[in-house]
PDB file of C-alpha atoms in Angstrom:
ATOM      1  CA  MET A  38      -0.058   0.110   0.003  1.00 42.00           C
ATOM      2  CA  PRO A  39       1.533   3.302  -0.970  1.00 46.00           C
ATOM      3  CA  LYS A  40       2.738   5.527   1.941  1.00 60.00           C
ATOM      4  CA  GLY A  41       3.346   9.234   1.944  1.00 81.00           C
ATOM      5  CA  LEU A  42       0.927  10.085  -0.907  1.00 92.00           C
ATOM      6  CA  PRO A  43       1.186  13.861  -2.069  1.00 94.00           C
ATOM      7  CA  LYS A  44      -1.528  16.169  -0.450  1.00 95.00           C
ATOM      8  CA  VAL A  45      -3.125  16.845  -3.994  1.00 96.00           C
ATOM      9  CA  VAL A  46      -3.692  12.997  -4.303  1.00 97.00           C
ATOM     10  CA  LYS A  47      -5.011  12.594  -0.826  1.00 96.00           C
ATOM     11  CA  ASP A  48      -7.427  15.593  -1.411  1.00 97.00           C
ATOM     12  CA  CYS A  49      -8.736  13.876  -4.298  1.00 97.00           C
ATOM     13  CA  ILE A  50      -9.458  10.593  -2.526  1.00 97.00           C
ATOM     14  CA  ASP A  51     -10.994  12.537   0.173  1.00 96.00           C
ATOM     15  CA  LYS A  52     -13.292  14.320  -2.381  1.00 97.00           C
ATOM     16  CA  CYS A  53     -13.912  10.971  -3.997  1.00 97.00           C
ATOM     17  CA  GLN A  54     -15.061   9.259  -0.847  1.00 95.00           C
ATOM     18  CA  ALA A  55     -17.144  12.040   0.365  1.00 96.00           C
ATOM     19  CA  CYS A  56     -19.008  12.426  -3.026  1.00 96.00           C
ATOM     20  CA  ALA A  57     -19.484   8.455  -2.955  1.00 95.00           C
ATOM     21  CA  VAL A  58     -20.942   8.430   0.437  1.00 93.00           C
ATOM     22  CA  ALA A  59     -23.192  11.047  -0.377  1.00 94.00           C
ATOM     23  CA  SER A  60     -24.299   9.454  -3.485  1.00 94.00           C
ATOM     24  CA  VAL A  61     -25.394   6.347  -1.451  1.00 93.00           C
ATOM     25  CA  ASP A  62     -27.094   8.660   1.159  1.00 92.00           C
ATOM     26  CA  VAL A  63     -29.333  10.481  -1.372  1.00 92.00           C
ATOM     27  CA  TYR A  64     -29.968   7.237  -3.210  1.00 91.00           C
ATOM     28  CA  ASN A  65     -31.074   5.260  -0.106  1.00 89.00           C
ATOM     29  CA  ARG A  66     -33.024   8.168   1.555  1.00 86.00           C
ATOM     30  CA  PRO A  67     -36.734   7.378   1.694  1.00 82.00           C
ATOM     31  CA  GLY A  68     -39.322   9.363  -0.397  1.00 76.00           C
ATOM     32  CA  PRO A  69     -40.647   9.587  -3.715  1.00 67.00           C
ATOM     33  CA  ARG A  70     -37.878  11.294  -5.448  1.00 74.00           C
ATOM     34  CA  PHE A  71     -35.993  10.835  -8.737  1.00 84.00           C
ATOM     35  CA  ARG A  72     -33.020   9.191  -6.661  1.00 88.00           C
ATOM     36  CA  THR A  73     -31.097   8.103  -9.847  1.00 90.00           C
ATOM     37  CA  ALA A  74     -30.710  11.775 -10.931  1.00 90.00           C
ATOM     38  CA  GLN A  75     -29.121  12.959  -7.619  1.00 90.00           C
ATOM     39  CA  PHE A  76     -26.975   9.662  -7.537  1.00 94.00           C
ATOM     40  CA  ILE A  77     -25.475  10.240 -10.759  1.00 95.00           C
ATOM     41  CA  VAL A  78     -24.373  13.746 -10.220  1.00 94.00           C
ATOM     42  CA  LEU A  79     -22.502  12.595  -7.023  1.00 96.00           C
ATOM     43  CA  ILE A  80     -21.098   9.519  -8.326  1.00 97.00           C
ATOM     44  CA  THR A  81     -19.785  11.081 -11.462  1.00 97.00           C
ATOM     45  CA  MET A  82     -18.084  13.557  -9.226  1.00 97.00           C
ATOM     46  CA  ALA A  83     -16.668  10.681  -7.217  1.00 97.00           C
ATOM     47  CA  TRP A  84     -15.137   8.999 -10.364  1.00 98.00           C
ATOM     48  CA  THR A  85     -13.755  12.385 -11.641  1.00 98.00           C
ATOM     49  CA  ALA A  86     -11.983  12.849  -8.391  1.00 98.00           C
ATOM     50  CA  LEU A  87     -10.771   9.374  -8.273  1.00 98.00           C
ATOM     51  CA  PHE A  88      -9.292   9.560 -11.811  1.00 98.00           C
ATOM     52  CA  HIS A  89      -7.585  12.732 -10.902  1.00 98.00           C
ATOM     53  CA  ALA A  90      -6.077  11.171  -7.792  1.00 98.00           C
ATOM     54  CA  VAL A  91      -4.748   8.168 -10.063  1.00 98.00           C
ATOM     55  CA  PHE A  92      -3.272  10.606 -12.592  1.00 98.00           C
ATOM     56  CA  TYR A  93      -1.465  12.701  -9.909  1.00 97.00           C
ATOM     57  CA  LYS A  94      -0.203   9.623  -8.301  1.00 96.00           C
ATOM     58  CA  ARG A  95       1.307   8.570 -11.533  1.00 96.00           C
ATOM     59  CA  GLY A  96       2.977  12.028 -12.091  1.00 95.00           C
ATOM     60  CA  LYS A  97       0.518  13.029 -14.849  1.00 96.00           C
ATOM     61  CA  ASN A  98      -1.265  16.422 -14.530  1.00 96.00           C
ATOM     62  CA  PRO A  99      -5.107  15.875 -15.589  1.00 96.00           C
ATOM     63  CA  TRP A 100      -5.166  19.200 -17.107  1.00 96.00           C
ATOM     64  CA  HIS A 101      -6.360  20.635 -20.404  1.00 95.00           C
ATOM     65  CA  LYS A 102      -3.742  21.970 -22.882  1.00 92.00           C
ATOM     66  CA  LYS A 103      -4.095  24.953 -24.979  1.00 91.00           C
ATOM     67  CA  SER A 104      -5.017  24.005 -28.625  1.00 89.00           C
ATOM     68  CA  GLY A 105      -1.628  23.216 -30.573  1.00 87.00           C
ATOM     69  CA  SER A 106       0.475  24.250 -27.365  1.00 88.00           C
ATOM     70  CA  THR A 107       2.147  22.489 -24.604  1.00 88.00           C
ATOM     71  CA  ARG A 108       0.913  25.146 -22.365  1.00 92.00           C
ATOM     72  CA  TYR A 109      -2.033  24.449 -19.894  1.00 92.00           C
ATOM     73  CA  LEU A 110      -5.297  25.991 -20.290  1.00 92.00           C
ATOM     74  CA  ARG A 111      -6.384  28.063 -17.170  1.00 92.00           C
ATOM     75  CA  VAL A 112      -9.743  29.436 -15.853  1.00 91.00           C
ATOM     76  CA  ASP A 113      -9.493  32.276 -13.404  1.00 91.00           C
ATOM     77  CA  GLY A 114      -5.640  31.669 -12.988  1.00 88.00           C
ATOM     78  CA  GLU A 115      -6.184  27.748 -11.990  1.00 92.00           C
ATOM     79  CA  PRO A 116      -5.555  24.968 -14.505  1.00 93.00           C
ATOM     80  CA  LYS A 117      -8.676  23.380 -16.161  1.00 95.00           C
ATOM     81  CA  HIS A 118      -9.080  19.785 -15.063  1.00 96.00           C
ATOM     82  CA  TRP A 119     -10.079  16.911 -17.274  1.00 97.00           C
ATOM     83  CA  GLU A 120     -13.828  16.195 -17.144  1.00 97.00           C
ATOM     84  CA  LEU A 121     -14.918  12.585 -16.544  1.00 97.00           C
ATOM     85  CA  MET A 122     -15.361  11.780 -20.177  1.00 97.00           C
ATOM     86  CA  GLU A 123     -11.797  12.803 -20.888  1.00 97.00           C
ATOM     87  CA  CYS A 124     -10.398  11.065 -17.815  1.00 98.00           C
ATOM     88  CA  ILE A 125     -12.137   7.832 -19.252  1.00 98.00           C
ATOM     89  CA  LYS A 126     -10.434   8.252 -22.506  1.00 97.00           C
ATOM     90  CA  GLN A 127      -6.939   8.880 -20.960  1.00 97.00           C
ATOM     91  CA  PHE A 128      -7.302   6.049 -18.500  1.00 98.00           C
ATOM     92  CA  TYR A 129      -8.792   3.113 -20.647  1.00 97.00           C
ATOM     93  CA  GLY A 130      -7.298   4.273 -24.113  1.00 96.00           C
ATOM     94  CA  SER A 131      -8.647   1.960 -26.727  1.00 96.00           C
ATOM     95  CA  ALA A 132     -10.012  -0.530 -24.244  1.00 96.00           C
ATOM     96  CA  ASN A 133     -13.612  -0.960 -23.815  1.00 95.00           C
ATOM     97  CA  PRO A 134     -14.105  -2.923 -20.630  1.00 96.00           C
ATOM     98  CA  PRO A 135     -17.415  -3.138 -18.872  1.00 96.00           C
ATOM     99  CA  GLU A 136     -16.513  -0.509 -16.328  1.00 97.00           C
ATOM    100  CA  ARG A 137     -16.128   2.061 -19.030  1.00 97.00           C
ATOM    101  CA  LYS A 138     -19.204   1.274 -20.817  1.00 97.00           C
ATOM    102  CA  ASN A 139     -21.009   1.662 -17.379  1.00 97.00           C
ATOM    103  CA  LEU A 140     -19.551   5.173 -16.968  1.00 98.00           C
ATOM    104  CA  GLU A 141     -20.406   6.143 -20.457  1.00 97.00           C
ATOM    105  CA  PHE A 142     -23.929   5.059 -19.941  1.00 96.00           C
ATOM    106  CA  LEU A 143     -24.221   7.153 -16.698  1.00 96.00           C
ATOM    107  CA  ILE A 144     -22.748  10.230 -18.336  1.00 96.00           C
ATOM    108  CA  GLY A 145     -25.087  10.008 -21.228  1.00 93.00           C
ATOM    109  CA  LEU A 146     -27.938   9.439 -18.862  1.00 92.00           C
ATOM    110  CA  ARG A 147     -27.016  12.354 -16.806  1.00 91.00           C
ATOM    111  CA  ASN A 148     -27.049  14.756 -19.718  1.00 86.00           C
ATOM    112  CA  LYS A 149     -30.668  13.188 -20.690  1.00 84.00           C
ATOM    113  CA  ILE A 150     -32.288  13.504 -17.249  1.00 83.00           C
ATOM    114  CA  GLU A 151     -30.930  16.938 -16.239  1.00 75.00           C
ATOM    115  CA  HIS A 152     -33.749  19.150 -14.992  1.00 69.00           C
ATOM    116  CA  ARG A 153     -36.264  16.254 -15.157  1.00 73.00           C
ATOM    117  CA  HIS A 154     -38.140  14.496 -12.456  1.00 75.00           C
ATOM    118  CA  LEU A 155     -38.879  10.824 -13.286  1.00 76.00           C
ATOM    119  CA  PRO A 156     -38.878   8.631 -10.198  1.00 77.00           C
ATOM    120  CA  GLU A 157     -40.571   5.916 -11.992  1.00 75.00           C
ATOM    121  CA  LEU A 158     -37.326   5.166 -13.879  1.00 81.00           C
ATOM    122  CA  ASP A 159     -35.345   4.472 -10.702  1.00 83.00           C
ATOM    123  CA  ALA A 160     -36.106   0.623 -10.685  1.00 82.00           C
ATOM    124  CA  SER A 161     -34.949   0.019 -14.209  1.00 85.00           C
ATOM    125  CA  LEU A 162     -31.467   1.994 -13.497  1.00 90.00           C
ATOM    126  CA  TYR A 163     -30.636   0.382 -10.266  1.00 90.00           C
ATOM    127  CA  GLY A 164     -28.296  -2.196 -11.947  1.00 91.00           C
ATOM    128  CA  GLU A 165     -26.105   0.520 -13.569  1.00 94.00           C
ATOM    129  CA  CYS A 166     -26.053   2.594 -10.411  1.00 93.00           C
ATOM    130  CA  GLN A 167     -24.939  -0.441  -8.176  1.00 92.00           C
ATOM    131  CA  ALA A 168     -22.204  -1.381 -10.628  1.00 94.00           C
ATOM    132  CA  SER A 169     -20.615   2.031 -10.733  1.00 96.00           C
ATOM    133  CA  LEU A 170     -20.504   2.149  -6.793  1.00 94.00           C
ATOM    134  CA  MET A 171     -18.878  -1.216  -6.660  1.00 92.00           C
ATOM    135  CA  ASN A 172     -16.580  -0.390  -9.644  1.00 95.00           C
ATOM    136  CA  LEU A 173     -15.349   2.804  -7.861  1.00 96.00           C
ATOM    137  CA  GLU A 174     -14.593   0.986  -4.682  1.00 93.00           C
ATOM    138  CA  ASP A 175     -12.796  -1.828  -6.577  1.00 93.00           C
ATOM    139  CA  MET A 176     -10.369   0.976  -8.225  1.00 96.00           C
ATOM    140  CA  LEU A 177     -10.153   3.044  -5.116  1.00 95.00           C
ATOM    141  CA  GLU A 178      -8.813  -0.240  -3.415  1.00 94.00           C
ATOM    142  CA  ALA A 179      -6.666  -1.499  -6.071  1.00 95.00           C
ATOM    143  CA  GLU A 180      -4.901   2.028  -6.732  1.00 96.00           C
ATOM    144  CA  PHE A 181      -4.494   2.980  -3.133  1.00 95.00           C
ATOM    145  CA  GLY A 182      -5.108   0.003  -0.832  1.00 92.00           C
ATOM    146  CA  ALA A 183      -7.746  -1.523   1.352  1.00 89.00           C
ATOM    147  CA  LYS A 184      -7.234   1.491   3.795  1.00 88.00           C
ATOM    148  CA  TYR A 185      -9.383   3.726   1.372  1.00 88.00           C
ATOM    149  CA  ALA A 186     -12.136   1.032   0.965  1.00 85.00           C
ATOM    150  CA  LEU A 187     -15.617   2.461   1.498  1.00 83.00           C
ATOM    151  CA  ASN A 188     -17.270  -0.759   2.724  1.00 72.00           C
ATOM    152  CA  GLU A 189     -16.871   0.030   6.337  1.00 65.00           C
ATOM    153  CA  GLN A 190     -18.931   3.288   5.714  1.00 62.00           C
ATOM    154  CA  LEU A 191     -21.855   1.921   3.861  1.00 61.00           C
ATOM    155  CA  ALA A 192     -24.653  -0.743   4.518  1.00 57.00           C
ATOM    156  CA  VAL A 193     -27.228  -2.272   2.529  1.00 57.00           C
ATOM    157  CA  ALA A 194     -30.511  -0.430   2.595  1.00 58.00           C
ATOM    158  CA  LEU A 195     -33.515  -1.569   4.741  1.00 54.00           C
ATOM    159  CA  GLN A 196     -36.607  -2.320   2.772  1.00 51.00           C
ATOM    160  CA  PHE A 197     -40.345  -1.818   3.508  1.00 53.00           C
ATOM    161  CA  THR A 198     -41.630  -4.304   1.172  1.00 52.00           C
ATOM    162  CA  ARG A 199     -40.661  -7.718  -0.415  1.00 51.00           C
ATOM    163  CA  SER A 200     -41.896  -6.874  -3.813  1.00 53.00           C
ATOM    164  CA  VAL A 201     -43.396  -4.381  -6.160  1.00 52.00           C
ATOM    165  CA  PRO A 202     -47.150  -4.759  -6.490  1.00 52.00           C
ATOM    166  CA  LYS A 203     -48.209  -5.428  -9.932  1.00 54.00           C
ATOM    167  CA  GLU A 204     -50.261  -2.228 -10.003  1.00 47.00           C
ATOM    168  CA  ARG A 205     -47.357  -0.079  -9.284  1.00 50.00           C
ATOM    169  CA  ARG A 206     -45.511  -1.922 -11.976  1.00 54.00           C
ATOM    170  CA  LYS A 207     -48.121  -1.450 -14.374  1.00 52.00           C
ATOM    171  CA  ALA A 208     -48.694   2.135 -13.675  1.00 47.00           C
ATOM    172  CA  ALA A 209     -44.978   2.895 -13.834  1.00 51.00           C
ATOM    173  CA  LYS A 210     -44.718   1.381 -17.192  1.00 56.00           C
ATOM    174  CA  LEU A 211     -47.578   3.555 -18.718  1.00 48.00           C
ATOM    175  CA  THR A 212     -46.029   6.592 -16.960  1.00 52.00           C
ATOM    176  CA  VAL A 213     -42.553   5.892 -18.481  1.00 53.00           C
ATOM    177  CA  SER A 214     -44.034   5.274 -22.050  1.00 49.00           C
ATOM    178  CA  ASN A 215     -45.776   8.831 -21.812  1.00 55.00           C
ATOM    179  CA  ALA A 216     -43.558  11.192 -19.955  1.00 53.00           C
ATOM    180  CA  ALA A 217     -40.077   9.727 -20.564  1.00 71.00           C
ATOM    181  CA  LYS A 218     -39.919   8.256 -23.982  1.00 78.00           C
ATOM    182  CA  SER A 219     -36.679  10.050 -24.997  1.00 80.00           C
ATOM    183  CA  ILE A 220     -34.757   8.510 -21.980  1.00 85.00           C
ATOM    184  CA  LYS A 221     -36.250   5.191 -22.272  1.00 85.00           C
ATOM    185  CA  ASP A 222     -35.123   5.174 -26.041  1.00 87.00           C
ATOM    186  CA  TYR A 223     -31.594   6.124 -24.914  1.00 89.00           C
ATOM    187  CA  VAL A 224     -31.378   3.485 -22.225  1.00 90.00           C
ATOM    188  CA  GLU A 225     -32.558   0.775 -24.850  1.00 91.00           C
ATOM    189  CA  LYS A 226     -30.405   1.955 -27.459  1.00 93.00           C
ATOM    190  CA  PHE A 227     -27.360   1.979 -25.334  1.00 94.00           C
ATOM    191  CA  ARG A 228     -28.004  -1.583 -23.989  1.00 94.00           C
ATOM    192  CA  GLY A 229     -28.822  -2.674 -27.281  1.00 94.00           C
ATOM    193  CA  GLY A 230     -25.448  -1.709 -28.604  1.00 95.00           C
ATOM    194  CA  LEU A 231     -23.486  -3.650 -26.045  1.00 94.00           C
ATOM    195  CA  SER A 232     -22.199  -6.968 -26.523  1.00 94.00           C
ATOM    196  CA  SER A 233     -23.578  -9.820 -24.414  1.00 91.00           C
ATOM    197  CA  ALA A 234     -20.293 -10.083 -22.575  1.00 91.00           C
ATOM    198  CA  VAL A 235     -20.573  -6.480 -21.377  1.00 94.00           C
ATOM    199  CA  LEU A 236     -24.204  -6.559 -21.007  1.00 91.00           C
ATOM    200  CA  ASN A 237     -24.121  -9.544 -18.611  1.00 88.00           C
ATOM    201  CA  SER A 238     -21.061  -8.270 -16.682  1.00 90.00           C
ATOM    202  CA  PHE A 239     -21.549  -7.528 -13.137  1.00 88.00           C
ATOM    203  CA  SER A 240     -19.207  -4.623 -13.802  1.00 92.00           C
ATOM    204  CA  TYR A 241     -21.552  -2.945 -16.231  1.00 92.00           C
ATOM    205  CA  SER A 242     -24.757  -3.551 -14.291  1.00 91.00           C
ATOM    206  CA  PHE A 243     -25.405  -5.235 -10.950  1.00 84.00           C
ATOM    207  CA  ASN A 244     -28.830  -6.646 -10.426  1.00 72.00           C
ATOM    208  CA  VAL A 245     -29.655  -9.011  -7.707  1.00 64.00           C
ATOM    209  CA  TYR A 246     -32.424 -10.850  -5.874  1.00 55.00           C
ATOM    210  CA  LEU A 247     -32.672 -10.731  -2.137  1.00 54.00           C
ATOM    211  CA  VAL A 248     -32.836 -14.264  -1.177  1.00 57.00           C
ATOM    212  CA  PRO A 249     -33.509 -15.213   2.502  1.00 58.00           C
ATOM    213  CA  LYS A 250     -30.443 -16.639   4.267  1.00 56.00           C
ATOM    214  CA  VAL A 251     -31.093 -19.470   6.386  1.00 57.00           C
ATOM    215  CA  SER A 252     -28.571 -20.912   9.055  1.00 58.00           C
ATOM    216  CA  ASN A 253     -28.927 -23.337  11.854  1.00 58.00           C
ATOM    217  CA  ARG A 254     -26.692 -21.493  14.217  1.00 57.00           C
ATOM    218  CA  LYS A 255     -26.727 -17.535  14.561  1.00 54.00           C
ATOM    219  CA  GLU A 256     -23.198 -16.054  15.518  1.00 57.00           C
ATOM    220  CA  LEU A 257     -22.975 -12.481  16.539  1.00 48.00           C
ATOM    221  CA  ALA A 258     -20.194 -12.216  13.999  1.00 46.00           C
ATOM    222  CA  ASP A 259     -22.446 -13.415  11.201  1.00 53.00           C
ATOM    223  CA  VAL A 260     -23.232 -11.112   8.191  1.00 49.00           C
ATOM    224  CA  ALA A 261     -27.058 -10.795   7.385  1.00 47.00           C
ATOM    225  CA  VAL A 262     -26.393  -9.690   3.999  1.00 49.00           C
ATOM    226  CA  GLU A 263     -23.806 -10.885   1.759  1.00 55.00           C
ATOM    227  CA  PHE A 264     -22.769 -10.001  -2.050  1.00 54.00           C
ATOM    228  CA  ILE A 265     -21.543 -13.184  -3.485  1.00 57.00           C
ATOM    229  CA  LYS A 266     -19.064 -12.734  -6.434  1.00 60.00           C
ATOM    230  CA  VAL A 267     -19.973 -14.915  -9.229  1.00 57.00           C
ATOM    231  CA  ASP A 268     -17.176 -15.984 -11.646  1.00 58.00           C
ATOM    232  CA  LEU A 269     -18.696 -15.628 -15.075  1.00 56.00           C
ATOM    233  CA  GLN A 270     -15.971 -17.756 -16.423  1.00 62.00           C
ATOM    234  CA  ASN A 271     -16.928 -20.812 -14.295  1.00 64.00           C
ATOM    235  CA  GLN A 272     -19.887 -22.529 -16.098  1.00 68.00           C
ATOM    236  CA  THR A 273     -20.704 -24.545 -12.865  1.00 72.00           C
ATOM    237  CA  GLU A 274     -21.443 -21.252 -11.140  1.00 63.00           C
ATOM    238  CA  ILE A 275     -23.462 -19.760 -13.951  1.00 59.00           C
ATOM    239  CA  ASP A 276     -25.505 -22.961 -13.979  1.00 66.00           C
ATOM    240  CA  ARG A 277     -25.980 -22.528 -10.385  1.00 62.00           C
ATOM    241  CA  LEU A 278     -27.057 -18.924 -10.716  1.00 58.00           C
ATOM    242  CA  GLU A 279     -29.414 -19.675 -13.632  1.00 61.00           C
ATOM    243  CA  LYS A 280     -31.010 -22.307 -11.673  1.00 58.00           C
ATOM    244  CA  LEU A 281     -31.682 -20.018  -8.659  1.00 51.00           C
ATOM    245  CA  ASN A 282     -33.138 -17.429 -11.148  1.00 53.00           C
ATOM    246  CA  VAL A 283     -35.517 -19.978 -12.361  1.00 47.00           C
ATOM    247  CA  LEU A 284     -36.725 -21.010  -8.768  1.00 42.00           C
ATOM    248  CA  ILE A 285     -37.162 -17.463  -8.125  1.00 40.00           C
ATOM    249  CA  LYS A 286     -39.243 -16.636 -11.117  1.00 44.00           C
ATOM    250  CA  GLU A 287     -41.254 -19.686 -10.613  1.00 42.00           C
ATOM    251  CA  LYS A 288     -42.092 -18.880  -6.959  1.00 41.00           C
ATOM    252  CA  HIS A 289     -43.371 -15.445  -8.179  1.00 38.00           C
ATOM    253  CA  ILE A 290     -45.727 -16.952 -11.007  1.00 36.00           C
ATOM    254  CA  PRO A 291     -49.485 -16.006 -10.112  1.00 39.00           C
ATOM    255  CA  ILE A 292     -51.537 -19.189  -9.214  1.00 33.00           C
TER     256      ILE A 292
END
């Protein structure tokens, strides 16, 4: 784990962590709000700060240069930092991993939903939001060590209900089709342009079932909620996951 990080790197890490925790806070806070919009604003700020920290650590200034010059562009005397999209280009280069596609999706979505209030879209966008948060923590820990991980500061949100009533699902679909067609079209077009490998990657979208956890003996140290990492290269694990999905779907079929 790196020691003696420069102040500029530490400041960026602090900003990243603060924005990430704030993004979870606004998303999990109860109430009929468009939580996805607020989450995206903060999580993109967290990602930008994280990329800046990584670049600074590597001795690279994440600043824009004047056109045709080696001199840096300044705004009010301060260097103009790379925005998130430029950070993505500089960090990934020609590579297009699921983590990159996840961020590109959220950036495009942020531009679409700005100044709009569409809480009915929250449920369909959860997977990309959760994946972005988990990807951020993975990179934060990989680049700077477990000391900077966020998992000790966050918890799984408590739920009021076990399922979404059919009437609410039906009403949400009707509302989306009328009030948010352009956003719905953007989401479907973006997802439709992804390869199956990216679309099914947990690094692009993390969708889960909450399955009751049964144990014969309850210890104080037991964890009530766990994220079980599935190896998508392991066919046995994939078959087991698909079997679980089928069992859950069958259980919810109306009689």
